[in-house]
mmCIF file of C-alpha atoms in Angstrom:
data_model
loop_
_atom_site.group_PDB
_atom_site.id
_atom_site.type_symbol
_atom_site.label_atom_id
_atom_site.label_comp_id
_atom_site.label_asym_id
_atom_site.label_seq_id
_atom_site.Cartn_x
_atom_site.Cartn_y
_atom_site.Cartn_z
ATOM 1 C CA VAL A 63 88.436 126.735 98.815
ATOM 2 C CA GLY A 64 92.051 124.720 98.079
ATOM 3 C CA CYS A 65 93.598 123.716 95.293
ATOM 4 C CA ASP A 66 96.656 121.644 94.259
ATOM 5 C CA ARG A 67 98.440 120.764 91.080
ATOM 6 C CA SER A 68 97.719 116.859 91.978
ATOM 7 C CA LYS A 69 94.227 115.369 90.382
ATOM 8 C CA ASN A 70 93.999 112.430 92.724
ATOM 9 C CA LEU A 71 94.296 114.947 95.987
ATOM 10 C CA VAL A 72 92.056 117.083 94.608
ATOM 11 C CA ASP A 73 89.757 114.622 94.443
ATOM 12 C CA ILE A 74 90.151 113.348 98.089
ATOM 13 C CA CYS A 75 89.310 116.637 99.275
ATOM 14 C CA GLY A 76 85.730 115.927 97.032
ATOM 15 C CA GLU A 77 85.360 113.029 99.104
ATOM 16 C CA LYS A 78 85.456 114.852 101.890
ATOM 17 C CA HIS A 79 82.956 117.043 100.453
ATOM 18 C CA PHE A 80 85.637 120.082 100.717
ATOM 19 C CA GLN A 81 85.851 122.661 97.870
ATOM 20 C CA ALA A 82 88.947 122.178 95.607
ATOM 21 C CA PHE A 83 90.089 122.357 91.951
ATOM 22 C CA VAL A 84 93.403 121.827 90.127
ATOM 23 C CA CYS A 85 95.861 124.263 89.038
ATOM 24 C CA ASP A 86 99.028 125.755 88.662
ATOM 25 C CA ALA A 87 100.697 128.127 91.720
ATOM 26 C CA LEU A 88 101.900 130.041 88.879
ATOM 27 C CA SER A 89 98.414 131.133 87.346
ATOM 28 C CA VAL A 90 95.463 130.628 89.563
ATOM 29 C CA PRO A 91 91.861 131.094 88.339
ATOM 30 C CA ILE A 92 90.890 133.287 91.074
ATOM 31 C CA ARG A 93 89.430 136.629 90.584
ATOM 32 C CA SER A 94 91.999 139.563 91.153
ATOM 33 C CA GLY A 95 91.658 140.927 95.296
ATOM 34 C CA SER A 96 89.141 138.554 96.103
ATOM 35 C CA CYS A 97 90.306 136.786 98.636
ATOM 36 C CA ASP A 98 90.599 137.586 102.513
ATOM 37 C CA ALA A 99 93.360 135.315 103.385
ATOM 38 C CA CYS A 100 95.856 133.068 101.139
ATOM 39 C CA ILE A 101 97.672 129.930 102.560
ATOM 40 C CA SER A 102 100.930 128.699 100.550
ATOM 41 C CA ILE A 103 102.191 125.718 102.469
ATOM 42 C CA ALA A 104 104.946 122.976 101.191
ATOM 43 C CA VAL A 105 104.828 124.456 97.730
ATOM 44 C CA ILE A 106 106.821 127.268 96.683
ATOM 45 C CA HIS A 107 110.388 125.150 97.696
ATOM 46 C CA HIS A 108 109.112 122.924 94.262
ATOM 47 C CA PHE A 109 110.328 125.543 92.109
ATOM 48 C CA SER A 110 113.415 125.041 90.729
ATOM 49 C CA THR A 111 114.264 128.602 89.952
ATOM 50 C CA ALA A 112 114.310 132.533 91.693
ATOM 51 C CA GLU A 113 111.625 134.070 88.663
ATOM 52 C CA ARG A 114 109.381 131.607 89.061
ATOM 53 C CA ARG A 115 109.370 131.342 93.470
ATOM 54 C CA LEU A 116 109.056 134.931 93.030
ATOM 55 C CA ALA A 117 106.226 135.010 90.667
ATOM 56 C CA THR A 118 104.261 132.039 92.503
ATOM 57 C CA ILE A 119 104.519 134.926 95.376
ATOM 58 C CA ARG A 120 103.247 137.442 93.324
ATOM 59 C CA GLU A 121 100.242 135.683 92.131
ATOM 60 C CA LEU A 122 99.310 134.952 95.884
ATOM 61 C CA ALA A 123 99.827 138.582 95.997
ATOM 62 C CA ARG A 124 97.119 139.500 93.263
ATOM 63 C CA LEU A 125 94.529 137.217 94.766
ATOM 64 C CA LEU A 126 94.520 139.210 97.831
ATOM 65 C CA ARG A 127 92.192 142.389 98.821
ATOM 66 C CA PRO A 128 93.715 145.074 100.164
ATOM 67 C CA GLY A 129 94.682 144.178 103.626
ATOM 68 C CA GLY A 130 94.464 140.914 103.411
ATOM 69 C CA THR A 131 96.894 138.384 104.621
ATOM 70 C CA ALA A 132 99.210 135.531 103.093
ATOM 71 C CA LEU A 133 101.038 132.933 104.687
ATOM 72 C CA ILE A 134 103.924 130.863 103.194
ATOM 73 C CA TYR A 135 105.676 128.248 104.758
ATOM 74 C CA VAL A 136 109.160 126.602 103.286
ATOM 75 C CA TRP A 137 111.280 124.036 103.667
ATOM 76 C CA ALA A 138 114.651 125.899 106.218
ATOM 77 C CA MET A 139 117.885 125.321 104.987
ATOM 78 C CA GLU A 140 118.564 125.536 108.972
ATOM 79 C CA GLN A 141 117.484 121.924 110.119
ATOM 80 C CA GLU A 142 119.253 123.023 113.515
ATOM 81 C CA TYR A 143 118.100 126.469 115.029
ATOM 82 C CA LYS A 144 119.752 128.212 117.894
ATOM 83 C CA ASN A 145 121.068 125.084 119.310
ATOM 84 C CA GLN A 146 117.600 123.585 118.751
ATOM 85 C CA LYS A 147 117.293 120.561 116.329
ATOM 86 C CA SER A 148 113.676 120.266 113.854
ATOM 87 C CA LYS A 149 111.398 117.254 114.062
ATOM 88 C CA TYR A 150 112.939 116.370 110.882
ATOM 89 C CA LEU A 151 116.131 115.350 112.456
ATOM 90 C CA LYS A 152 114.874 114.526 115.960
ATOM 91 C CA GLU A 153 113.510 111.929 113.867
ATOM 92 C CA LYS A 154 116.409 110.445 111.900
ATOM 93 C CA ASN A 155 116.476 107.359 114.256
ATOM 94 C CA GLY A 156 112.504 106.681 113.631
ATOM 95 C CA SER A 157 109.603 107.378 115.426
ATOM 96 C CA LYS A 158 106.676 106.184 116.889
ATOM 97 C CA ASN A 159 105.056 106.806 114.440
ATOM 98 C CA LYS A 160 106.837 105.521 111.158
ATOM 99 C CA ASP A 161 104.421 103.517 109.839
ATOM 100 C CA GLU A 162 101.991 106.210 109.965
ATOM 101 C CA GLU A 163 103.873 108.998 107.644
ATOM 102 C CA MET A 164 101.775 110.251 105.189
ATOM 103 C CA ASN A 165 103.096 109.846 101.752
ATOM 104 C CA THR A 166 101.637 113.534 100.763
ATOM 105 C CA ASP A 167 103.737 117.342 100.482
ATOM 106 C CA THR A 168 101.774 117.910 103.989
ATOM 107 C CA ALA A 169 102.832 119.407 107.510
ATOM 108 C CA GLN A 170 103.634 118.116 111.018
ATOM 109 C CA ARG A 171 102.725 120.282 113.717
ATOM 110 C CA PRO A 172 101.817 122.565 113.135
ATOM 111 C CA PHE A 173 103.595 122.667 109.600
ATOM 112 C CA SER A 174 106.549 121.105 108.250
ATOM 113 C CA ASP A 175 107.724 119.362 104.905
ATOM 114 C CA GLN A 176 107.593 115.571 105.140
ATOM 115 C CA GLY A 177 110.819 114.181 103.877
ATOM 116 C CA PRO A 178 110.541 110.277 102.855
ATOM 117 C CA ASP A 179 112.858 107.471 103.312
ATOM 118 C CA ASN A 180 116.313 107.154 101.872
ATOM 119 C CA SER A 181 116.580 104.173 99.635
ATOM 120 C CA SER A 182 120.064 102.415 98.523
ATOM 121 C CA HIS A 183 118.512 102.951 94.783
ATOM 122 C CA ASP A 184 118.954 106.988 95.119
ATOM 123 C CA SER A 185 122.318 107.166 93.758
ATOM 124 C CA ALA A 186 122.140 104.333 90.907
ATOM 125 C CA TRP A 187 118.820 106.817 89.899
ATOM 126 C CA SER A 188 121.401 109.902 89.441
ATOM 127 C CA ASP A 189 124.055 107.562 87.604
ATOM 128 C CA GLN A 190 121.915 105.906 85.428
ATOM 129 C CA LEU A 191 120.404 109.182 84.224
ATOM 130 C CA LEU A 192 124.160 110.259 83.351
ATOM 131 C CA ASN A 193 124.842 107.007 81.637
ATOM 132 C CA ASP A 194 122.067 106.993 79.773
ATOM 133 C CA LEU A 195 122.770 110.932 77.658
ATOM 134 C CA LYS A 196 126.414 109.712 77.298
ATOM 135 C CA ASP A 197 125.192 106.336 75.483
ATOM 136 C CA GLU A 198 122.547 109.251 73.714
ATOM 137 C CA SER A 199 126.034 110.730 72.897
ATOM 138 C CA CYS A 200 128.145 108.518 71.184
ATOM 139 C CA GLY A 201 130.294 108.513 74.363
ATOM 140 C CA ALA A 202 130.871 112.388 74.845
ATOM 141 C CA LYS A 203 131.401 113.859 78.103
ATOM 142 C CA PRO A 204 129.608 116.302 79.427
ATOM 143 C CA VAL A 205 130.899 119.643 80.197
ATOM 144 C CA ALA A 206 129.883 119.791 83.367
ATOM 145 C CA ASP A 207 128.610 117.429 86.229
ATOM 146 C CA PHE A 208 124.842 118.912 86.309
ATOM 147 C CA ARG A 209 123.480 115.977 88.496
ATOM 148 C CA LEU A 210 121.581 117.680 91.649
ATOM 149 C CA PRO A 211 122.821 115.658 95.105
ATOM 150 C CA VAL A 212 119.963 113.191 96.644
ATOM 151 C CA HIS A 213 119.476 113.862 100.006
ATOM 152 C CA THR A 214 119.517 111.540 102.728
ATOM 153 C CA ASN A 215 116.501 111.591 104.695
ATOM 154 C CA ARG A 216 116.225 113.072 108.335
ATOM 155 C CA THR A 217 119.455 114.358 108.008
ATOM 156 C CA SER A 218 120.782 118.281 107.684
ATOM 157 C CA PHE A 219 120.610 119.979 104.099
ATOM 158 C CA HIS A 220 123.936 120.161 102.217
ATOM 159 C CA SER A 221 122.939 121.478 99.170
ATOM 160 C CA GLN A 222 120.323 124.119 98.970
ATOM 161 C CA ASP A 223 118.938 122.731 95.694
ATOM 162 C CA LEU A 224 117.768 118.954 95.665
ATOM 163 C CA LEU A 225 116.452 115.542 95.215
ATOM 164 C CA VAL A 226 114.695 114.062 97.766
ATOM 165 C CA PRO A 227 113.618 110.490 97.342
ATOM 166 C CA TRP A 228 110.076 109.473 98.031
ATOM 167 C CA HIS A 229 109.082 105.806 98.828
ATOM 168 C CA LEU A 230 105.790 105.063 97.120
ATOM 169 C CA LYS A 231 104.229 103.051 100.189
ATOM 170 C CA GLY A 232 101.166 101.052 99.925
ATOM 171 C CA GLY A 233 100.723 99.845 96.682
ATOM 172 C CA THR A 234 97.393 98.068 94.902
ATOM 173 C CA LYS A 235 98.972 95.638 92.966
ATOM 174 C CA LYS A 236 96.948 92.442 92.848
ATOM 175 C CA LYS A 237 98.314 89.179 94.246
ATOM 176 C CA LYS A 238 98.742 87.626 90.522
ATOM 177 C CA GLU A 239 101.179 90.707 89.663
ATOM 178 C CA SER A 240 104.365 90.434 89.312
ATOM 179 C CA VAL A 241 106.458 92.552 92.056
ATOM 180 C CA ASP A 242 110.329 93.130 92.735
ATOM 181 C CA THR A 243 111.213 90.986 95.224
ATOM 182 C CA VAL A 244 114.394 91.729 97.830
ATOM 183 C CA VAL A 245 116.068 89.007 100.332
ATOM 184 C CA VAL A 246 115.096 90.438 103.391
ATOM 185 C CA PRO A 247 119.278 90.823 105.228
ATOM 186 C CA GLY A 248 120.773 87.881 107.894
ATOM 187 C CA GLY A 249 119.612 85.643 105.705
ATOM 188 C CA SER A 250 116.209 85.138 106.303
ATOM 189 C CA LYS A 251 114.388 83.578 102.499
ATOM 190 C CA GLU A 252 111.069 85.580 103.293
ATOM 191 C CA LEU A 253 110.427 88.333 100.825
ATOM 192 C CA GLN A 254 108.955 91.840 100.595
ATOM 193 C CA GLU A 255 107.902 93.764 97.700
ATOM 194 C CA LEU A 256 109.868 97.234 97.100
ATOM 195 C CA SER A 257 108.296 99.852 96.818
ATOM 196 C CA PRO A 258 108.734 102.799 93.701
ATOM 197 C CA VAL A 259 111.235 105.215 94.501
ATOM 198 C CA PHE A 260 110.772 108.709 93.084
ATOM 199 C CA HIS A 261 112.786 111.782 93.110
ATOM 200 C CA ARG A 262 111.391 115.407 94.081
ATOM 201 C CA TYR A 263 113.162 118.781 93.590
ATOM 202 C CA TYR A 264 113.546 121.178 96.844
ATOM 203 C CA HIS A 265 115.060 124.941 96.889
ATOM 204 C CA VAL A 266 115.403 124.793 100.459
ATOM 205 C CA PHE A 267 115.773 128.393 102.100
ATOM 206 C CA SER A 268 118.203 129.733 103.795
ATOM 207 C CA GLU A 269 118.063 132.821 106.949
ATOM 208 C CA GLY A 270 115.939 135.731 105.744
ATOM 209 C CA GLU A 271 115.964 134.711 101.639
ATOM 210 C CA LEU A 272 112.181 133.912 101.784
ATOM 211 C CA GLU A 273 111.643 137.201 103.483
ATOM 212 C CA ALA A 274 113.821 138.953 101.140
ATOM 213 C CA VAL A 275 112.220 137.864 97.780
ATOM 214 C CA CYS A 276 108.802 138.831 99.683
ATOM 215 C CA ARG A 277 110.405 142.301 100.148
ATOM 216 C CA SER A 278 111.308 142.745 96.758
ATOM 217 C CA LEU A 279 107.548 142.947 95.845
ATOM 218 C CA ASP A 280 105.986 146.338 96.351
ATOM 219 C CA CYS A 281 102.730 145.144 96.335
ATOM 220 C CA VAL A 282 102.869 143.629 99.791
ATOM 221 C CA ARG A 283 104.488 144.066 103.298
ATOM 222 C CA VAL A 284 106.019 141.627 105.383
ATOM 223 C CA GLN A 285 104.181 141.800 108.615
ATOM 224 C CA LYS A 286 106.229 138.564 110.479
ATOM 225 C CA SER A 287 108.885 136.707 109.273
ATOM 226 C CA TYR A 288 109.930 133.504 111.978
ATOM 227 C CA TYR A 289 111.357 130.225 112.034
ATOM 228 C CA ASP A 290 108.955 127.189 112.554
ATOM 229 C CA GLN A 291 110.432 123.377 113.347
ATOM 230 C CA GLY A 292 112.322 123.125 110.282
ATOM 231 C CA ASN A 293 110.751 125.859 107.954
ATOM 232 C CA TRP A 294 110.972 129.514 107.153
ATOM 233 C CA CYS A 295 107.703 131.367 107.556
ATOM 234 C CA VAL A 296 106.641 134.944 106.725
ATOM 235 C CA ILE A 297 103.010 136.757 106.701
ATOM 236 C CA LEU A 298 102.276 139.133 104.140
ATOM 237 C CA GLU A 299 100.094 142.367 103.761
ATOM 238 C CA LYS A 300 98.191 143.137 101.124
ATOM 239 C CA LEU A 301 98.502 147.079 100.389
#
């Protein structure tokens, strides 16, 4: 049985005849102690506070029967580990399957959170937000620069808390609908449709952080903790 916050993704599961439902990872509507195993892939790094990240792991543990296990994957701050670059960094210059990249928060082999392409609009988005807030406060300057850094795709992380730009590809606009266009570099008169860019929050985990959070819960035991292709991973056992 699968669950996700996105109704559209859950609908796709239904179309493929899988069992799935919409829910919040902080409050899963399943009876306590009823699961042999739980899997959380590329989810917990989207929660913006340490308290919520801990609560999500506690909720996973609640679902497990005694002796049950949970597998957790989160994006790692360290995209280069033991002198080896992750697939995420290796694909910086483009991959053979670049046009086939999935626009979902899914995994590479075996699990690696896909990052979207970067855009010249990324920094402008954050700047515009700040300008809007300045206008609303009659020109008063904010006490501190609250903006999160916007990550450049396929590069190392320089902050644990950041925004990752996400390009929505494969738009479904009808031919008669107006679309944003841009002149292709090189003086060509050819026009391209601009894809919408969204910014998603991530907290990338540093080495030992995920394991430490899990060990703070007395209802589980960490069976294994390891690094896998740019992700920190743990296997928990319910006590």
